[in-house]
XYZ file of N, CA and C in Angstrom:
204
model
N 0.950 -0.886 0.187
C -0.001 -0.074 0.260
C 0.844 1.365 -0.485
N 0.384 2.210 -0.725
C 1.234 3.565 -0.432
C 0.221 4.969 -0.328
N 0.461 5.409 0.583
C -0.572 6.346 0.971
C 0.313 8.151 0.585
N -0.037 8.895 -0.201
C 0.231 10.046 -0.711
C -0.269 11.036 -0.030
N 0.306 11.851 0.609
C -0.643 12.922 1.292
C 0.019 14.043 0.922
N -0.831 15.561 0.888
C -0.435 16.422 -0.038
C -0.199 17.529 1.065
N 1.136 18.019 1.851
C 0.807 18.952 2.516
C 0.854 20.608 1.817
N 0.048 21.022 2.330
C -0.198 22.216 1.190
C 1.511 23.132 1.649
N 1.909 23.575 0.207
C 2.945 25.076 0.586
C 3.090 25.676 1.152
N 1.236 26.521 1.485
C 0.826 27.786 2.401
C 0.931 27.511 3.560
N 1.105 26.501 4.030
C 0.744 25.875 5.588
C 1.809 26.726 6.395
N 1.519 27.670 6.882
C 2.313 28.488 8.032
C 2.922 28.343 8.558
N 4.559 28.380 9.069
C 5.080 27.949 10.286
C 4.391 27.811 11.510
N 4.804 26.720 11.859
C 3.891 26.654 13.104
C 2.705 25.735 13.226
N 2.046 25.326 12.316
C 0.875 25.159 12.239
C 0.673 23.311 11.734
N 1.937 22.566 11.869
C 1.964 21.310 11.513
C 0.934 20.698 12.599
N 0.887 21.275 13.924
C 0.386 20.634 14.797
C -0.974 20.033 14.560
N -1.736 21.692 14.190
C -2.745 21.683 13.834
C -3.361 20.984 12.694
N -2.426 20.726 11.480
C -2.013 19.950 10.171
C -2.704 18.648 11.048
N -1.393 17.966 11.255
C -1.216 16.265 12.107
C -2.814 16.136 12.977
N -2.980 17.231 13.769
C -4.221 16.681 14.581
C -6.182 16.667 13.468
N -5.787 17.255 12.367
C -6.901 17.130 11.405
C -6.643 15.940 10.443
N -5.353 15.371 10.349
C -5.315 13.870 9.757
C -5.812 12.997 11.435
N -5.437 13.075 12.540
C -5.707 11.945 13.513
C -6.764 12.188 13.783
N -7.745 13.163 13.669
C -9.330 13.422 13.854
C -10.407 12.808 12.318
N -9.855 13.150 11.456
C -10.621 12.178 10.316
C -10.149 10.370 10.217
N -8.999 10.083 10.946
C -8.672 8.832 10.753
C -9.051 8.358 12.335
N -9.212 8.763 13.358
C -10.165 8.247 14.294
C -11.678 8.548 14.406
N -11.938 9.177 13.261
C -12.978 8.795 13.340
C -14.072 7.938 12.233
N -12.549 7.605 11.274
C -13.146 6.616 10.424
C -12.812 4.659 11.572
N -11.929 4.808 12.827
C -11.373 4.222 13.257
C -12.233 3.801 14.237
N -12.887 4.387 14.691
C -13.751 4.288 15.637
C -14.987 3.363 15.928
N -14.966 2.290 16.585
C -15.574 1.086 16.906
C -17.162 1.405 17.709
N -17.400 -0.029 18.380
C -18.521 0.067 19.458
C -17.776 0.360 20.461
N -16.233 -0.510 20.567
C -15.404 -0.347 21.436
C -14.817 0.989 22.010
N -14.017 0.591 23.313
C -13.394 1.957 23.597
C -11.798 2.288 22.749
N -11.592 3.400 22.386
C -10.218 3.110 21.267
C -9.270 2.765 21.392
N -9.086 3.199 23.271
C -8.067 2.239 24.196
C -7.902 0.957 24.187
N -8.883 0.653 23.377
C -9.151 -0.729 23.599
C -8.368 -1.885 21.994
N -7.214 -2.555 22.065
C -6.902 -3.205 21.345
C -7.153 -4.495 21.063
N -8.149 -5.390 20.212
C -8.741 -7.028 20.861
C -7.466 -7.297 21.116
N -7.678 -8.797 21.452
C -6.258 -9.792 21.627
C -5.876 -10.167 20.279
N -4.410 -9.951 20.190
C -4.249 -10.610 18.881
C -3.764 -9.611 18.050
N -4.375 -8.410 18.371
C -4.129 -7.431 17.206
C -3.438 -6.399 17.314
N -2.853 -6.818 18.825
C -1.305 -5.843 18.980
C -0.225 -5.378 17.799
N 0.149 -6.711 17.441
C 0.866 -5.664 16.355
C 0.778 -5.324 15.283
N -0.333 -5.232 14.716
C -1.216 -4.524 13.445
C -1.047 -2.813 14.109
N -1.563 -2.598 15.547
C -1.787 -1.262 16.180
C -0.462 -1.000 16.004
N 0.876 -1.551 16.808
C 1.748 -1.146 16.484
C 2.783 -0.746 15.396
N 2.138 -1.614 14.117
C 2.384 -1.008 12.533
C 2.271 0.051 12.269
N 0.791 0.320 12.859
C 0.185 1.480 12.505
C 0.913 2.939 13.141
N 1.243 2.460 14.488
C 1.724 3.739 15.124
C 3.307 4.071 14.340
N 3.928 2.551 13.991
C 5.158 3.432 13.159
C 4.991 4.141 12.117
N 3.783 3.719 11.078
C 3.393 4.575 10.369
C 3.192 6.240 10.383
N 2.491 6.244 11.607
C 1.984 7.382 12.038
C 3.351 8.284 12.609
N 4.456 7.449 13.109
C 5.635 8.036 13.191
C 6.623 8.479 12.291
N 6.903 7.657 11.418
C 6.968 8.054 9.969
C 6.774 9.368 9.060
N 4.711 9.364 9.011
C 3.939 10.648 8.815
C 4.549 11.944 9.820
N 4.717 11.739 10.797
C 4.890 12.780 11.791
C 6.199 13.481 11.367
N 7.133 12.833 11.204
C 8.776 13.075 10.445
C 8.703 13.846 9.195
N 7.749 12.969 8.427
C 7.945 13.721 7.190
C 7.025 15.353 7.214
N 6.102 15.273 7.890
C 5.424 16.348 7.891
C 6.724 17.377 8.871
N 7.136 17.246 9.787
C 7.971 18.112 10.089
C 9.212 18.309 9.635
N 9.893 17.087 8.176
C 10.796 17.686 7.540
C 10.379 18.536 6.509
N 8.955 18.601 5.902
C 8.401 19.327 4.941
C 8.651 21.370 5.281
N 8.582 21.355 6.509
C 8.725 22.188 7.469
C 9.693 22.850 8.237
N 10.738 22.499 7.825
C 12.187 22.835 8.998
C 12.333 24.224 9.697
N 12.277 24.060 10.653
C 11.839 25.437 11.705
C 13.354 26.844 11.042
């Protein structure tokens, strides 16, 4: 799977956090189930960790797009 995210060129300095929160809001809304968000079904922990690594990599890419 290849995911490409366009980071707007006009994103002002210091707005990365809000941009990332918007991404997370949409992903969390799509990921919600009847169970609590903190709960990960038994046997699914490795998939959640894989997703966390992707999120961390995405965070790094967003920070590198707008160096201080």
